[in-house]
XYZ file of C-alpha atoms in Angstrom:
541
model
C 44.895 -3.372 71.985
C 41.867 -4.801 72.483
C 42.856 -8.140 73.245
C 45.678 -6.703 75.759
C 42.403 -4.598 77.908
C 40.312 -7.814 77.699
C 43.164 -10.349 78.990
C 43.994 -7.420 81.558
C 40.503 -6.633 82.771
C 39.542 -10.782 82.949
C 42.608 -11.866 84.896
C 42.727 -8.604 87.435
C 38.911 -9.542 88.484
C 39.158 -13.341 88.410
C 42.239 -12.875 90.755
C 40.219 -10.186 92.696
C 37.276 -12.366 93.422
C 39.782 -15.361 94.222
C 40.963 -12.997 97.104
C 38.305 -10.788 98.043
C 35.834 -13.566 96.974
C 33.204 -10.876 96.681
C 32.011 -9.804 92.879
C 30.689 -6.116 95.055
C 34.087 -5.188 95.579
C 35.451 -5.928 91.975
C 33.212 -4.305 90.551
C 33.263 -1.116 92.962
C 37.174 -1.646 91.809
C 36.334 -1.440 88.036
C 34.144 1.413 88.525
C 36.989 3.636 90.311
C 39.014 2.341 87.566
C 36.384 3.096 84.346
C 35.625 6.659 86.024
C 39.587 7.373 86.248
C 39.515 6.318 82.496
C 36.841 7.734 81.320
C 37.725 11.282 82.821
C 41.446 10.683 81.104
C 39.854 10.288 77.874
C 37.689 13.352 78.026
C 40.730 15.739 79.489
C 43.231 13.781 76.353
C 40.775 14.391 73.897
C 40.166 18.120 74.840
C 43.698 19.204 75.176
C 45.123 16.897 72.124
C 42.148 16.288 69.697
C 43.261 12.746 68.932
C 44.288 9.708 71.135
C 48.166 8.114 69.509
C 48.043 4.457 69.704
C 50.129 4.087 72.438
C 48.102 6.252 74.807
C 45.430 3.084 73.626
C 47.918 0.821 75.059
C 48.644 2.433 78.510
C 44.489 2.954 78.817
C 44.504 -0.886 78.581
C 47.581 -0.934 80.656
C 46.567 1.623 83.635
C 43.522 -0.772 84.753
C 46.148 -2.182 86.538
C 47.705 0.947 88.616
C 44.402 2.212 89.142
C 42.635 -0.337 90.956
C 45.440 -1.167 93.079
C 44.426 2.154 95.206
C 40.921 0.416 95.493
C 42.217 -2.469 96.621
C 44.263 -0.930 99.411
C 40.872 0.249 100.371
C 39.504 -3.484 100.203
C 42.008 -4.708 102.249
C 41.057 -2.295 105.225
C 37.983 -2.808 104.611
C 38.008 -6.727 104.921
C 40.878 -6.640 107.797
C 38.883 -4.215 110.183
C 35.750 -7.058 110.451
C 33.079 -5.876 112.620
C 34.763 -2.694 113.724
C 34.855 -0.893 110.069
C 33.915 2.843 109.720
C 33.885 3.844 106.029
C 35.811 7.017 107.085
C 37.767 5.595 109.696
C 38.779 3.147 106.317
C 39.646 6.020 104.287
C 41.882 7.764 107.227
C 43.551 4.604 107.386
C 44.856 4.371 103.803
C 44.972 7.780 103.041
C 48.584 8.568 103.727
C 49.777 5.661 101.948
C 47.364 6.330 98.534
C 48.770 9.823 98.775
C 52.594 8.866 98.816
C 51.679 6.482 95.693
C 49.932 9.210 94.126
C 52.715 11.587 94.410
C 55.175 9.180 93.346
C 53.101 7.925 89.878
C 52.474 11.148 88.917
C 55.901 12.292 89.168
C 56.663 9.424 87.190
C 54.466 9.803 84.435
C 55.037 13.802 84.109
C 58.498 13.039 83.363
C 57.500 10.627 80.784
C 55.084 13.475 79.413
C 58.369 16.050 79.715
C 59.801 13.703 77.299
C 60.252 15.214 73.807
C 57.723 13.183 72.243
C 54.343 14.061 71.178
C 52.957 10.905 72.092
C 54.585 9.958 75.144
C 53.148 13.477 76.366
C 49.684 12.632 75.611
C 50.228 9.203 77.514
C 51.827 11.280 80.295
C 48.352 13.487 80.658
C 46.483 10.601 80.035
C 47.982 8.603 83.124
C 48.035 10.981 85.672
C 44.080 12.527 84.738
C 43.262 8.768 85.356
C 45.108 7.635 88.542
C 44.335 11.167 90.068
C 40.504 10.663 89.176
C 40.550 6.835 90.854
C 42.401 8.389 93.937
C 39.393 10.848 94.655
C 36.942 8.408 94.123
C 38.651 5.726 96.368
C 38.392 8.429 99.359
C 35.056 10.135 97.974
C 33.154 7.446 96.169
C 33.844 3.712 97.872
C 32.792 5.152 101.519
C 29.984 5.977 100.682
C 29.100 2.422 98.542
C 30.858 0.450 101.855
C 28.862 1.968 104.401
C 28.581 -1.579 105.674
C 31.374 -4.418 107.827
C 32.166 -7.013 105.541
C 29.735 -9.834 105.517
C 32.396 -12.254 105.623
C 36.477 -12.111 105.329
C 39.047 -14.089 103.754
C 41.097 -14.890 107.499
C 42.443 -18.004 105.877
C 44.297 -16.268 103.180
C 45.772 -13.470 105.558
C 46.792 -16.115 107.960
C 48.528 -17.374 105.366
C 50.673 -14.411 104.211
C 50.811 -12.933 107.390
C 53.100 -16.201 108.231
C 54.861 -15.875 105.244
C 55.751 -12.113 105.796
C 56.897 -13.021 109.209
C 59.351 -15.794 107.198
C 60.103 -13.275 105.037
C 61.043 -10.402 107.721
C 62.580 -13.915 110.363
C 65.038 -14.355 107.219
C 66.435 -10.781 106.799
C 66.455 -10.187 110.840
C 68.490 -7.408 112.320
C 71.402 -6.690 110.184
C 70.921 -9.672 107.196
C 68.463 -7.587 105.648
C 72.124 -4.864 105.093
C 73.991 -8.023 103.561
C 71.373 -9.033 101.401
C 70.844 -6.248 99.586
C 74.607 -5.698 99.567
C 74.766 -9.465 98.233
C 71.996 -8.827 95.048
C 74.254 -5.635 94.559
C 77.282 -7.935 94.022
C 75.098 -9.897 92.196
C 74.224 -7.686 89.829
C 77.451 -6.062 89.042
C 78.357 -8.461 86.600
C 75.425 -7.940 84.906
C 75.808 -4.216 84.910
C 79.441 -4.541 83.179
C 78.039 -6.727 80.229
C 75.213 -3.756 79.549
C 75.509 -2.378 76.252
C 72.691 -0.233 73.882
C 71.619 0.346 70.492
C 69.206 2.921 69.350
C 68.932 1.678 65.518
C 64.841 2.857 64.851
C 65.180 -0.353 62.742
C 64.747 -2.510 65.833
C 61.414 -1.286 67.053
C 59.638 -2.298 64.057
C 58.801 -6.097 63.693
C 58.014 -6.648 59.972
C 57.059 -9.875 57.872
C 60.118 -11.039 56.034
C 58.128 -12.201 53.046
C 56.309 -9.264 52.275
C 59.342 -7.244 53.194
C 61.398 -9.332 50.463
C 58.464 -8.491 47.886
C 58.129 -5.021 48.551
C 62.370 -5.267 47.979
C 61.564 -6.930 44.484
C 58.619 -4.542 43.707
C 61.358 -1.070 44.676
C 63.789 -2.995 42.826
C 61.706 -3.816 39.247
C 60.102 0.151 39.643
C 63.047 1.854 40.338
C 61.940 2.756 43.732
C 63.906 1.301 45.815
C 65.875 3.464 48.734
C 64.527 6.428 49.587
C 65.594 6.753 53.670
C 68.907 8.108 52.263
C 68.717 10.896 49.767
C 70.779 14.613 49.020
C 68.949 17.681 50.008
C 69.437 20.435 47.503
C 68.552 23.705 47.688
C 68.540 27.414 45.951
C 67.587 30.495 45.488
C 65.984 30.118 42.353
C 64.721 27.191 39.701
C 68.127 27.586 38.233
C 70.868 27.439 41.280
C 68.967 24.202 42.343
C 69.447 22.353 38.723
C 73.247 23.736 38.402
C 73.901 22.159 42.246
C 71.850 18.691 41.202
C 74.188 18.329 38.764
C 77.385 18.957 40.142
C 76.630 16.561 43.025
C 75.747 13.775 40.578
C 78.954 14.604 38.356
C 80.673 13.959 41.615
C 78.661 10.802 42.273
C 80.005 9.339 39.299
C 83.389 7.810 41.235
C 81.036 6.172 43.517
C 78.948 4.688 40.720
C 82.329 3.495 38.835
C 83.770 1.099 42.202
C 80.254 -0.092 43.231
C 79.517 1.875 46.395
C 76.320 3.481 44.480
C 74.664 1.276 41.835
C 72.727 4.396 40.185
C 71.718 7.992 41.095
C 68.196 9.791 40.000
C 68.028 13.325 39.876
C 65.569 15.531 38.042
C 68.596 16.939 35.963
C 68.493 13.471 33.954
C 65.273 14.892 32.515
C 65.456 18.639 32.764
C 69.291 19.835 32.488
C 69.787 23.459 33.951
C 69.568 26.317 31.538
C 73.490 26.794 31.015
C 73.685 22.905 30.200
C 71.064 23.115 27.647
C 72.515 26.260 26.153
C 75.915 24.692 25.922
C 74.584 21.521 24.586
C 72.419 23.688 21.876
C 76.152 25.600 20.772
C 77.931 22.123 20.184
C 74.714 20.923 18.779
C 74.840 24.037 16.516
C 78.408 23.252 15.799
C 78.987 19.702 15.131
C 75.543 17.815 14.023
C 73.657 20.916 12.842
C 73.006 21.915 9.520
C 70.035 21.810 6.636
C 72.799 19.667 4.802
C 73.373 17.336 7.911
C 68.900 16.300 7.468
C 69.217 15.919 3.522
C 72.172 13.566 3.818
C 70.348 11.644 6.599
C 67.691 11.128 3.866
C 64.569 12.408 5.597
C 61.979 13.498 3.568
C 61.523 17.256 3.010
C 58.692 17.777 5.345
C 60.347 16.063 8.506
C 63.449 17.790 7.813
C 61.279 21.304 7.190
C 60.128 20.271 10.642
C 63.333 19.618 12.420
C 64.309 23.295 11.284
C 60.959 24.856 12.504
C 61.918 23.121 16.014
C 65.407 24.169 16.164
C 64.494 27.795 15.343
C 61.679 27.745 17.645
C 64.294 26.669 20.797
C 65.082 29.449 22.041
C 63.804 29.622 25.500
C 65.290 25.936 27.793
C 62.902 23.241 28.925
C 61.688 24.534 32.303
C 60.922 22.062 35.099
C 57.171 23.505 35.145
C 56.889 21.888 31.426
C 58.239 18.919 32.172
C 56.408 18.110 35.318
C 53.257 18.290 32.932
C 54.129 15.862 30.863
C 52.544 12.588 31.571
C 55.951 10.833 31.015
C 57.194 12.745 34.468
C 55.089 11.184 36.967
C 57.388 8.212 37.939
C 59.603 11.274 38.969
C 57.702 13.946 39.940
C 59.181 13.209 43.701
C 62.493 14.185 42.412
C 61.563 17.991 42.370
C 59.718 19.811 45.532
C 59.517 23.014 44.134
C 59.205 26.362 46.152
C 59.467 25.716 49.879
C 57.718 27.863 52.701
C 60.705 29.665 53.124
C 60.950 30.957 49.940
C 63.775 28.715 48.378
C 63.525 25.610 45.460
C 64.822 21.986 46.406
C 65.056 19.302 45.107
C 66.282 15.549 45.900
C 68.920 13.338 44.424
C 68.295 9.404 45.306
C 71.480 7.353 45.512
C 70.255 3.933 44.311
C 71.907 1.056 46.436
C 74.421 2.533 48.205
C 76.457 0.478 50.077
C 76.768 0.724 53.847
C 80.274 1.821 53.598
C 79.707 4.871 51.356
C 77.545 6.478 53.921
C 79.803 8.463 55.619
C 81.721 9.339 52.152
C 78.113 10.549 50.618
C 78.194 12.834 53.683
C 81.476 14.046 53.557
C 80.608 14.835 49.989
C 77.447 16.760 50.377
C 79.399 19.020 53.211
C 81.777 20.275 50.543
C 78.852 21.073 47.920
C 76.799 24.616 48.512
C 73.439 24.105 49.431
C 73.669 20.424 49.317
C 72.749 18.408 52.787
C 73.018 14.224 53.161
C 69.314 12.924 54.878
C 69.471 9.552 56.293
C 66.072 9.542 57.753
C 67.092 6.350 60.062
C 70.403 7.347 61.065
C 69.128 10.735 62.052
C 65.397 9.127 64.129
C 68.298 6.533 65.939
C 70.792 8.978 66.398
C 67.545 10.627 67.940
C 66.832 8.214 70.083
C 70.397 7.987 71.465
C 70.379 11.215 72.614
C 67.074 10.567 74.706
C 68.587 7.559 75.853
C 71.392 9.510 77.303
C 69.417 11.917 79.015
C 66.728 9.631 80.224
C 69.282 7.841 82.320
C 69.605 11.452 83.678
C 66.282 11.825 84.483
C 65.374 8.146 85.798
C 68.541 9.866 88.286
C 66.648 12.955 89.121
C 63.051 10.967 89.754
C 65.062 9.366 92.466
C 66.316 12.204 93.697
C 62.500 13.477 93.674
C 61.528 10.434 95.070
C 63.880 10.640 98.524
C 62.645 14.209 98.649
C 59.123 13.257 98.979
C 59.810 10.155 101.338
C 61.747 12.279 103.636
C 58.930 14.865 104.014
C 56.955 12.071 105.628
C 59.502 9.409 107.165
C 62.625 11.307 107.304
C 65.961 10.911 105.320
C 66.743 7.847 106.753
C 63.011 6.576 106.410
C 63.332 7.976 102.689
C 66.385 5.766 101.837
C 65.347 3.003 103.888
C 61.556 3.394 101.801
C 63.739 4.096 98.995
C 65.912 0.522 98.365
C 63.930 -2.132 97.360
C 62.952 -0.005 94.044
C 66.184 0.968 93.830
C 67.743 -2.666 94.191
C 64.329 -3.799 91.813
C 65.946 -0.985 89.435
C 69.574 -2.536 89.491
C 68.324 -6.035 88.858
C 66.009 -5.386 85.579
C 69.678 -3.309 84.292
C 71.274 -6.272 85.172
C 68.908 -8.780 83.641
C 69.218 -6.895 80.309
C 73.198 -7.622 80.619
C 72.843 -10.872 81.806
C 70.609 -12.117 78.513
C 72.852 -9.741 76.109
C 69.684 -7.548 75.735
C 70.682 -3.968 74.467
C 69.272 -1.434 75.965
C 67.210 1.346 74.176
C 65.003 4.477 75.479
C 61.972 2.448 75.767
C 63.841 0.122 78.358
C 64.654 3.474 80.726
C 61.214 4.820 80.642
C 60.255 1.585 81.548
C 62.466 1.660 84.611
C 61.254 5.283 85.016
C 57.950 3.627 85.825
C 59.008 1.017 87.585
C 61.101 3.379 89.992
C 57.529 5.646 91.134
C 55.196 2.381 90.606
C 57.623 0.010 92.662
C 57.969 2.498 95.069
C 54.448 2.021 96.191
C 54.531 -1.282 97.554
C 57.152 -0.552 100.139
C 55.075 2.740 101.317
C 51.878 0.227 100.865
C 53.750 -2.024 103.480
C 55.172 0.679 105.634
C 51.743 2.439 106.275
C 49.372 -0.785 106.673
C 52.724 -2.243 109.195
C 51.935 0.549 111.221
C 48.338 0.369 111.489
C 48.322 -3.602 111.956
C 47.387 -4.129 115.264
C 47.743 -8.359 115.246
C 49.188 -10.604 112.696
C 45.870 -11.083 110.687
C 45.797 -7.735 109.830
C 49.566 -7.380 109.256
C 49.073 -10.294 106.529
C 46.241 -8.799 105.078
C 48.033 -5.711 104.315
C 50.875 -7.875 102.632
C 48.126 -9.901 100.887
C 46.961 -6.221 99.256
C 50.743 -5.563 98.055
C 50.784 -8.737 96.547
C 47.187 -8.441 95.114
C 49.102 -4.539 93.990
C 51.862 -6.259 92.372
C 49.865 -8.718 90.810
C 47.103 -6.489 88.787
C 50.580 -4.427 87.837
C 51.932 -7.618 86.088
C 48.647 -8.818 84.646
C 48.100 -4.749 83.176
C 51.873 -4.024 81.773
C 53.119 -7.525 81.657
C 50.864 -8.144 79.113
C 52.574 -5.583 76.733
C 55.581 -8.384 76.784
C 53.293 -10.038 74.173
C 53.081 -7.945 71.580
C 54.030 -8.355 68.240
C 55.888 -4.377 68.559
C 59.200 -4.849 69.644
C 59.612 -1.432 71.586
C 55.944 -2.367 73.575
C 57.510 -5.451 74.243
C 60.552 -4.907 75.502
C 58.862 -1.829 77.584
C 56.628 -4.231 78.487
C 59.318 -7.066 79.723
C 61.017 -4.260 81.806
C 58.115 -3.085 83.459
C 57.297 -7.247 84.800
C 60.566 -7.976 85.828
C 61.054 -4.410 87.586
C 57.491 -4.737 89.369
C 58.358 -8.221 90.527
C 61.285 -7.853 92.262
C 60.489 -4.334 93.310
C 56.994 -6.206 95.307
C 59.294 -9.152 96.364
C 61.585 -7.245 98.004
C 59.175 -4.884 99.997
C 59.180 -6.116 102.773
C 62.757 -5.783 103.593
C 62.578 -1.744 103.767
C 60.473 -3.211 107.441
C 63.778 -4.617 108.408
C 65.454 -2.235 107.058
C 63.897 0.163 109.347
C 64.220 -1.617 112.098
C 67.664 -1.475 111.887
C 68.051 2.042 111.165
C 65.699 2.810 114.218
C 68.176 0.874 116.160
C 70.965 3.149 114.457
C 69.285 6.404 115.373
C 68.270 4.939 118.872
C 72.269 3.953 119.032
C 73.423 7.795 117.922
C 70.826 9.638 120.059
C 72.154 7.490 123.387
């Protein structure tokens, strides 16, 4: 994690001072940034006590987000020359910081809705910290930029300013309709080949060598399973040993055709009191007698002292006496004892059971009272499939909250004209995944959950500095700070692509490839509302 927020932090200001080619304004950047941070760590640490790991990686990861409402502020600040006013800067970006405020923290307080501890502190984490760098962009950078710009990069917002107006000459009038309805086509094919799989098993890179000794080790110590095991529980000491032992009776048929190689259960040590009293009787009646020792040709005293013991067992081994001999601590796992609420358990391990006698171990501990199947694995993936399943339902509603807030501001045709890029930037990454024959898991949704109120920004970015642009230079400098946006977004998240953690990764992977074609395709929501202007100019006449 460290590495990640030093590659981030180095690459966002070396591309900073290659635009802005000013080290004052990077570093007024980082501090907006480090306050925003620092703030989220103080509010995370108050309300949760502890930072989770991946709350690390999203700190390293929102140095990206945050600065990019700095650099909006740069941009006006460099494209207004001679003529800048500090507040006259803020006015001028505020409505377009605001929209991307709104639309980031609804993203990230549905991530922190999600049912997971962790993913809530990252949600609280992310939106303490882009909040905090908002006010200080409109509060703090005015009054360290009291001054015009010494000297402007005209040459670089020449340059994009020409290539925006090649981007918007390409997708004039109505071709800006077709293409999206083109990468729609496009992306159908993509969408059909989509498939998922939620095994936890995936998200876990581990080293095959040491997995394949820690296989051996289980295997020689008699250790080995452990994320499947029966669940049995009782009222007393008693009702638990009499269930452990019908269940492993039962087990027997699986042991005889190879499904289950062996079964461990405390009743191989400490048989319930009814077995040990039955075993005593038929002990009593066929191998017990003071003529049975003499025959066997002990000596007087050891046979004196196989009669004191047999008179003296009355009362059944308990599991209390056995768990205090030394010889039980291989096993001592096997029992759990009295649980909070008030009942015994106990577990029964089914050594190498085969994949196919899963479901059959289940169906067996169903018919057994007080007998459950755990599959610790099955029931964490089975987990995760259910969160998959609704998070598609909420990446649905965030768009719904997104048109809401984008009509309050542009209108409903403004909204879903604001609106498509991200949404088309959305359908490619889903179609990217089918395209490669990449399942898709949670991770990959809230990924897209982030991309959809991240993205988002770039068109409103556009839309608001568009409007404001009063020549070409200053239209291109605005395009040059969505770039610069999209950029420190890739550098930040993209970075997570890298890791050795498969469920970073491929959160990471979604993220780039959403964020890139979301900023690519920003500029055709100004067509796009060109054309609807036309169609409202058209309905109104």
């Amino acid at each position: 994690m460290h590495l990640i927020g030093a590659v981030s932090a180095l690459s966002i200001a070396l591309i900073m001072c290659w635009v802005f080619r000013s080290a004052r304004l990077v570093a007024f950047g980082f501090l907006s940034t480090a306050i925003g941070v620092v703030c989220a760590l103080a509010v995370t640490l108050a309300l949760f006590g502890k930072l989770h790991l991946l709350t690390l990686v999203f700190g390293a990861s929102l140095i990206g987000e945050a600065v990019d409402y700095s650099i909006q502020y740069f941009v006006a600040h460099l494209s207004m020359g001679r003529d800048w006013d500090p507040y006259k800067g803020v006015r001028s970006v505020r409505a377009g910081l605001t929209m991307a405020l709104g639309t980031s923290i609804l993203g990230y307080a549905i991530l922190a809705a999600v049912p997971f501890p962790a993913l809530a502190q990252v949600g609280c984490f992310a939106i303490v910290g882009i909040g905090v760098a908002y006010a200080s962009v409109l509060w703090l950078l005015p009054a360290l930029l009291p001054q015009a710009a010494k000297r402007t990069p005209d040459r670089l917002f020449a340059r994009t300013g020409r290539l925006l107006a090649c981007w918007r000459a390409a997708l004039h009038g109505r071709r800006a309709v077709v293409a999206a309805l083109l990468i729609v086509i496009a992306c159908v094919p993509g969408w059909l080949r989509l498939s998922s799989d939620d095994d936890i098993h995936l998200l876990v890179r581990r080293d095959a060598s040491l997995a394949a000794q820690e296989q051996k080790i289980r295997a020689l110590a008699g250790f080995e399973g452990g994320s499947q095991f029966f669940l049995i529980q009782g009222i007393d000491e008693e009702t638990v040993l009499q269930r452990a032992e019908l269940l492993t009776t039962r087990l027997d048929t699986f042991i005889d055709d190879g499904r289950v190689r062996s079964v461990q259960s405390v009743t191989q040590f400490v048989p319930s009191a009814r077995t040990q009293r039955e075993n005593l009787r038929l002990f009593d009646n066929h191998a017990w007698s003071p003529e049975v020792l003499r025959t066997a040709g002990l000596r007087d005293d050891v046979a004196r002292g196989y009669e004191a013991a047999h008179d003296a067992a009355s009362a059944p081994l308990g599991v209390a006496a056995w768990l205090a001999v030394p010889l039980s601590a291989p096993y001592r796992h096997l029992w759990l004892g009295q649980m909070s609420t008030g009942q015994f358990a106990a577990i029964v391990l089914p050594m190498g059971a085969r994949a196919d006698a899963l479901a059959p171990l289940k169906r067996l501990a169903s018919s057994l009272p007080g007998t459950s199947f755990v599959d610790k694995a099955a029931s964490v993936s089975g987990a995760f499939g259910l969160y998959r399943t609704q998070a598609a339902w909420w990446l649905a509603a965030a768009f719904a909250a997104l048109l809401v807030s984008f009509a309050w501001r542009y209108g409903i045709r403004g909204a879903c004209v604001l609106a498509a890029p991200v949404a088309l930037a959305v359908g490619a990454a889903l179609a990217m995944f089918g395209y490669v024959g990449s399942p898709l898991s949670l991770f990959n949704l809230l990924a897209l959950m982030l991309v959809l109120c991240v993205g988002s920004n770039y068109a409103v970015f556009l839309r608001e500095g568009v409007m404001r642009a009063s020549a070409a230079e200053q239209a291109g400098a605005v395009w040059t700070g969505v770039l610069l946006s999209a950029a420190t977004a890739l550098l930040s998240f993209g970075t997570l692509a890298f890791t050795s953690m498969p469920a970073l990764r491929s959160f990471g992977a979604t993220l780039s490839a959403g964020i890139a074609c979301s900023a690519c395709l920003s500029p055709m929501a100004l067509n796009l509302f060109a054309v609807s202007r036309r169609a409202t100019d058209g309905d109104a006449q």
